[in-house]
Backbone as a chain_set.jsonl record, in Angstrom:
{"seq": "MTESVNIVEAFNLTKAWGELVAVDNINFEIKSGEIFGFLGPNGAGKTTTIKMLCTLYQPSGGRA", "coords": {"N": [[0.716, -1.216, -0.042], [0.553, 2.164, -0.708], [1.775, 5.128, 0.676], [0.177, 8.245, 1.182], [1.362, 11.465, 0.143], [1.688, 14.668, 1.919], [0.698, 17.42, 0.164], [-0.095, 19.991, 0.405], [0.076, 21.932, 3.459], [-0.88, 23.422, 6.394], [-0.42, 24.901, 9.426], [-1.383, 26.269, 12.413], [-2.039, 28.769, 11.033], [-2.304, 32.164, 10.655], [-3.412, 35.285, 9.905], [-3.404, 38.629, 10.532], [-4.45, 42.088, 10.434], [-3.412, 44.731, 12.065], [-5.694, 45.02, 14.658], [-7.749, 43.63, 13.399], [-8.385, 40.274, 12.738], [-8.218, 38.247, 10.423], [-7.887, 35.43, 9.535], [-7.555, 32.982, 11.768], [-5.628, 30.743, 13.452], [-5.751, 28.41, 11.608], [-5.733, 25.072, 10.585], [-4.82, 22.671, 8.259], [-4.324, 19.731, 6.039], [-3.647, 18.604, 2.86], [-3.555, 15.773, 1.002], [-1.862, 14.097, -1.543], [-3.514, 13.538, -4.513], [-6.177, 13.86, -3.307], [-9.316, 15.684, -3.389], [-10.148, 18.709, -2.673], [-12.27, 21.117, -0.95], [-12.933, 24.603, -0.395], [-14.91, 26.083, 1.454], [-17.229, 28.777, 2.686], [-18.613, 31.582, 4.294], [-19.037, 35.061, 3.123], [-16.233, 36.992, 3.754], [-14.901, 35.169, 5.518], [-12.306, 34.592, 5.183], [-11.406, 32.83, 3.309], [-10.098, 33.786, 1.071], [-7.954, 35.356, 1.877], [-6.725, 33.072, 3.057], [-5.863, 31.521, 0.952], [-4.379, 33.396, -0.377], [-2.136, 33.464, 1.312], [-1.225, 30.814, 1.109], [-0.232, 30.808, -1.395], [1.969, 32.648, -1.317], [1.365, 35.404, -1.511], [0.597, 36.838, 0.432], [2.04, 37.367, 3.609], [2.013, 35.259, 6.521], [0.847, 36.163, 9.63], [1.202, 34.541, 11.806], [2.073, 31.163, 12.55], [2.629, 28.521, 10.031], [2.842, 27.633, 6.362]], "CA": [[-0.172, 0.066, -0.009], [1.362, 3.456, -0.962], [1.513, 6.155, 1.6], [0.024, 9.4, 0.359], [2.335, 12.563, 0.691], [0.915, 15.985, 1.987], [1.19, 18.501, -1.046], [-0.331, 21.541, 1.247], [-0.174, 21.797, 4.929], [-1.043, 24.743, 7.06], [-0.288, 24.651, 10.738], [-1.719, 27.284, 13.075], [-1.941, 29.805, 10.16], [-2.837, 33.378, 11.14], [-3.302, 36.65, 9.379], [-4.1, 39.873, 11.129], [-4.063, 43.489, 10.153], [-3.781, 45.438, 13.369], [-6.603, 44.287, 15.57], [-8.635, 42.693, 12.555], [-7.823, 38.966, 12.589], [-8.851, 37.664, 9.114], [-7.562, 34.06, 9.697], [-7.063, 32.648, 13.229], [-5.187, 29.422, 13.672], [-6.247, 27.368, 10.78], [-4.922, 23.8, 10.504], [-5.305, 21.501, 7.573], [-3.434, 19.018, 5.105], [-4.108, 18.025, 1.633], [-2.801, 14.757, 0.45], [-1.632, 13.933, -3.073], [-4.721, 12.718, -5.018], [-7.408, 14.262, -2.639], [-10.096, 16.564, -3.833], [-10.476, 19.661, -1.694], [-13.14, 22.238, -1.25], [-12.681, 25.5, 0.674], [-16.301, 26.812, 1.602], [-17.391, 29.574, 3.893], [-19.403, 32.794, 3.826], [-18.325, 36.317, 2.667], [-15.487, 37.49, 4.958], [-14.558, 34.08, 6.506], [-10.868, 34.374, 5.384], [-11.042, 31.911, 2.371], [-9.192, 34.551, -0.053], [-6.722, 35.535, 2.536], [-5.811, 31.818, 3.258], [-5.32, 31.075, -0.469], [-3.198, 34.203, -0.751], [-0.966, 33.083, 2.184], [-0.733, 29.483, 0.571], [0.596, 31.247, -2.649], [2.774, 33.588, -0.865], [1.124, 36.66, -2.018], [0.555, 37.527, 1.864], [2.838, 36.807, 4.734], [1.336, 35.177, 7.629], [1.292, 36.807, 11.122], [1.787, 33.568, 12.64], [1.944, 29.762, 11.899], [3.365, 28.213, 8.633], [2.047, 26.836, 5.415]], "C": [[0.855, 1.293, 0.04], [0.981, 4.579, -0.052], [1.129, 7.412, 0.859], [0.972, 10.651, 1.15], [1.502, 13.875, 0.884], [1.516, 16.792, 0.906], [0.872, 19.814, -0.427], [-0.536, 21.102, 2.472], [-0.164, 23.383, 5.465], [-1.115, 24.386, 8.514], [-0.495, 25.993, 11.447], [-1.604, 28.715, 12.244], [-2.822, 30.948, 10.613], [-2.492, 34.432, 10.218], [-4.147, 37.761, 10.011], [-3.451, 41.175, 10.562], [-4.336, 44.279, 11.447], [-4.496, 44.471, 14.393], [-7.732, 43.315, 14.767], [-7.921, 41.3, 12.284], [-8.7, 38.278, 11.369], [-8.879, 36.124, 9.036], [-6.99, 33.774, 10.943], [-6.863, 31.189, 13.396], [-5.692, 28.46, 12.848], [-5.209, 26.323, 10.583], [-5.545, 22.83, 9.347], [-4.032, 20.938, 6.724], [-4.047, 18.563, 4.08], [-3.128, 17.111, 1.12], [-2.709, 14.571, -0.952], [-2.819, 13.068, -3.486], [-6.093, 13.026, -4.377], [-7.896, 15.327, -3.491], [-10.478, 17.575, -2.589], [-11.22, 20.831, -1.928], [-12.75, 23.237, 0.027], [-14.114, 26.517, 0.695], [-16.294, 27.835, 2.918], [-18.048, 30.983, 3.478], [-18.652, 33.981, 3.639], [-17.481, 36.703, 3.992], [-14.883, 36.431, 5.974], [-13.053, 33.98, 6.369], [-10.479, 33.553, 4.292], [-9.786, 32.623, 1.467], [-7.955, 34.663, 0.706], [-5.92, 34.168, 2.899], [-5.099, 31.519, 2.089], [-4.095, 31.734, -0.746], [-1.882, 33.969, 0.07], [-0.429, 31.71, 1.629], [0.159, 29.808, -0.654], [1.577, 32.335, -2.373], [2.636, 34.794, -1.272], [0.974, 37.378, -0.539], [1.38, 36.78, 2.734], [2.206, 36.401, 5.991], [1.615, 35.605, 8.761], [1.652, 35.774, 11.941], [1.296, 32.185, 12.035], [2.715, 29.66, 10.734], [2.356, 27.625, 7.688], [3.105, 26.474, 4.288]], "O": [[1.839, 1.308, 0.779], [-0.196, 4.942, -0.064], [1.795, 7.653, -0.147], [1.213, 10.744, 2.354], [0.658, 14.151, 0.032], [2.736, 16.837, 0.753], [1.586, 20.766, -0.743], [-1.188, 20.086, 2.713], [0.476, 24.309, 4.967], [-1.93, 23.513, 8.813], [0.247, 26.899, 11.07], [-1.107, 29.695, 12.798], [-3.991, 30.725, 10.93], [-1.352, 34.496, 9.758], [-5.378, 37.778, 9.997], [-2.259, 41.322, 10.29], [-5.499, 44.431, 11.822], [-4.028, 43.426, 14.846], [-8.425, 42.463, 15.323], [-6.893, 41.288, 11.607], [-9.833, 37.839, 11.568], [-9.842, 35.573, 8.503], [-5.918, 34.311, 11.224], [-7.837, 30.441, 13.478], [-6.159, 27.497, 13.456], [-4.015, 26.587, 10.437], [-6.638, 22.286, 9.507], [-2.945, 21.516, 6.695], [-5.134, 18.036, 4.314], [-1.999, 17.494, 0.812], [-3.681, 14.984, -1.585], [-3.09, 12.021, -2.897], [-7.098, 12.501, -4.856], [-7.127, 15.898, -4.264], [-11.089, 17.14, -1.612], [-10.984, 21.551, -2.899], [-12.372, 22.85, 1.133], [-14.247, 27.531, 0.01], [-15.564, 27.73, 3.904], [-17.942, 31.39, 2.321], [-17.489, 33.921, 4.036], [-17.994, 36.715, 5.111], [-14.444, 36.762, 7.075], [-12.436, 33.384, 7.251], [-9.264, 33.425, 4.141], [-8.716, 32.058, 1.239], [-6.935, 34.128, 0.272], [-4.695, 34.146, 3.017], [-3.891, 31.278, 2.108], [-3.061, 31.21, -1.161], [-0.762, 34.219, -0.376], [0.782, 31.5, 1.698], [1.17, 29.148, -0.893], [1.995, 32.941, -3.36], [3.667, 35.44, -1.46], [1.289, 38.566, -0.477], [1.427, 35.557, 2.606], [1.791, 37.364, 6.637], [2.798, 35.464, 9.07], [2.443, 36.034, 12.847], [0.367, 32.066, 11.236], [3.436, 30.596, 10.388], [1.258, 27.199, 8.045], [2.765, 25.796, 3.318]]}, "num_chains": 1, "name": "protein.A"}
């Protein structure tokens, strides 16, 4: 049996601008071959999280 490799990981990922916390300690991992959806209401931090994963934004805390 082949072990799946994580292709995306986020650990305690946080993004804040001053007192506004857009993403607060999010954790997830996506394994090779998985299908992953990112759902939530407007203003939930989806775009901010994706921009941190793409290195367009520097996280305030945690790592991706």
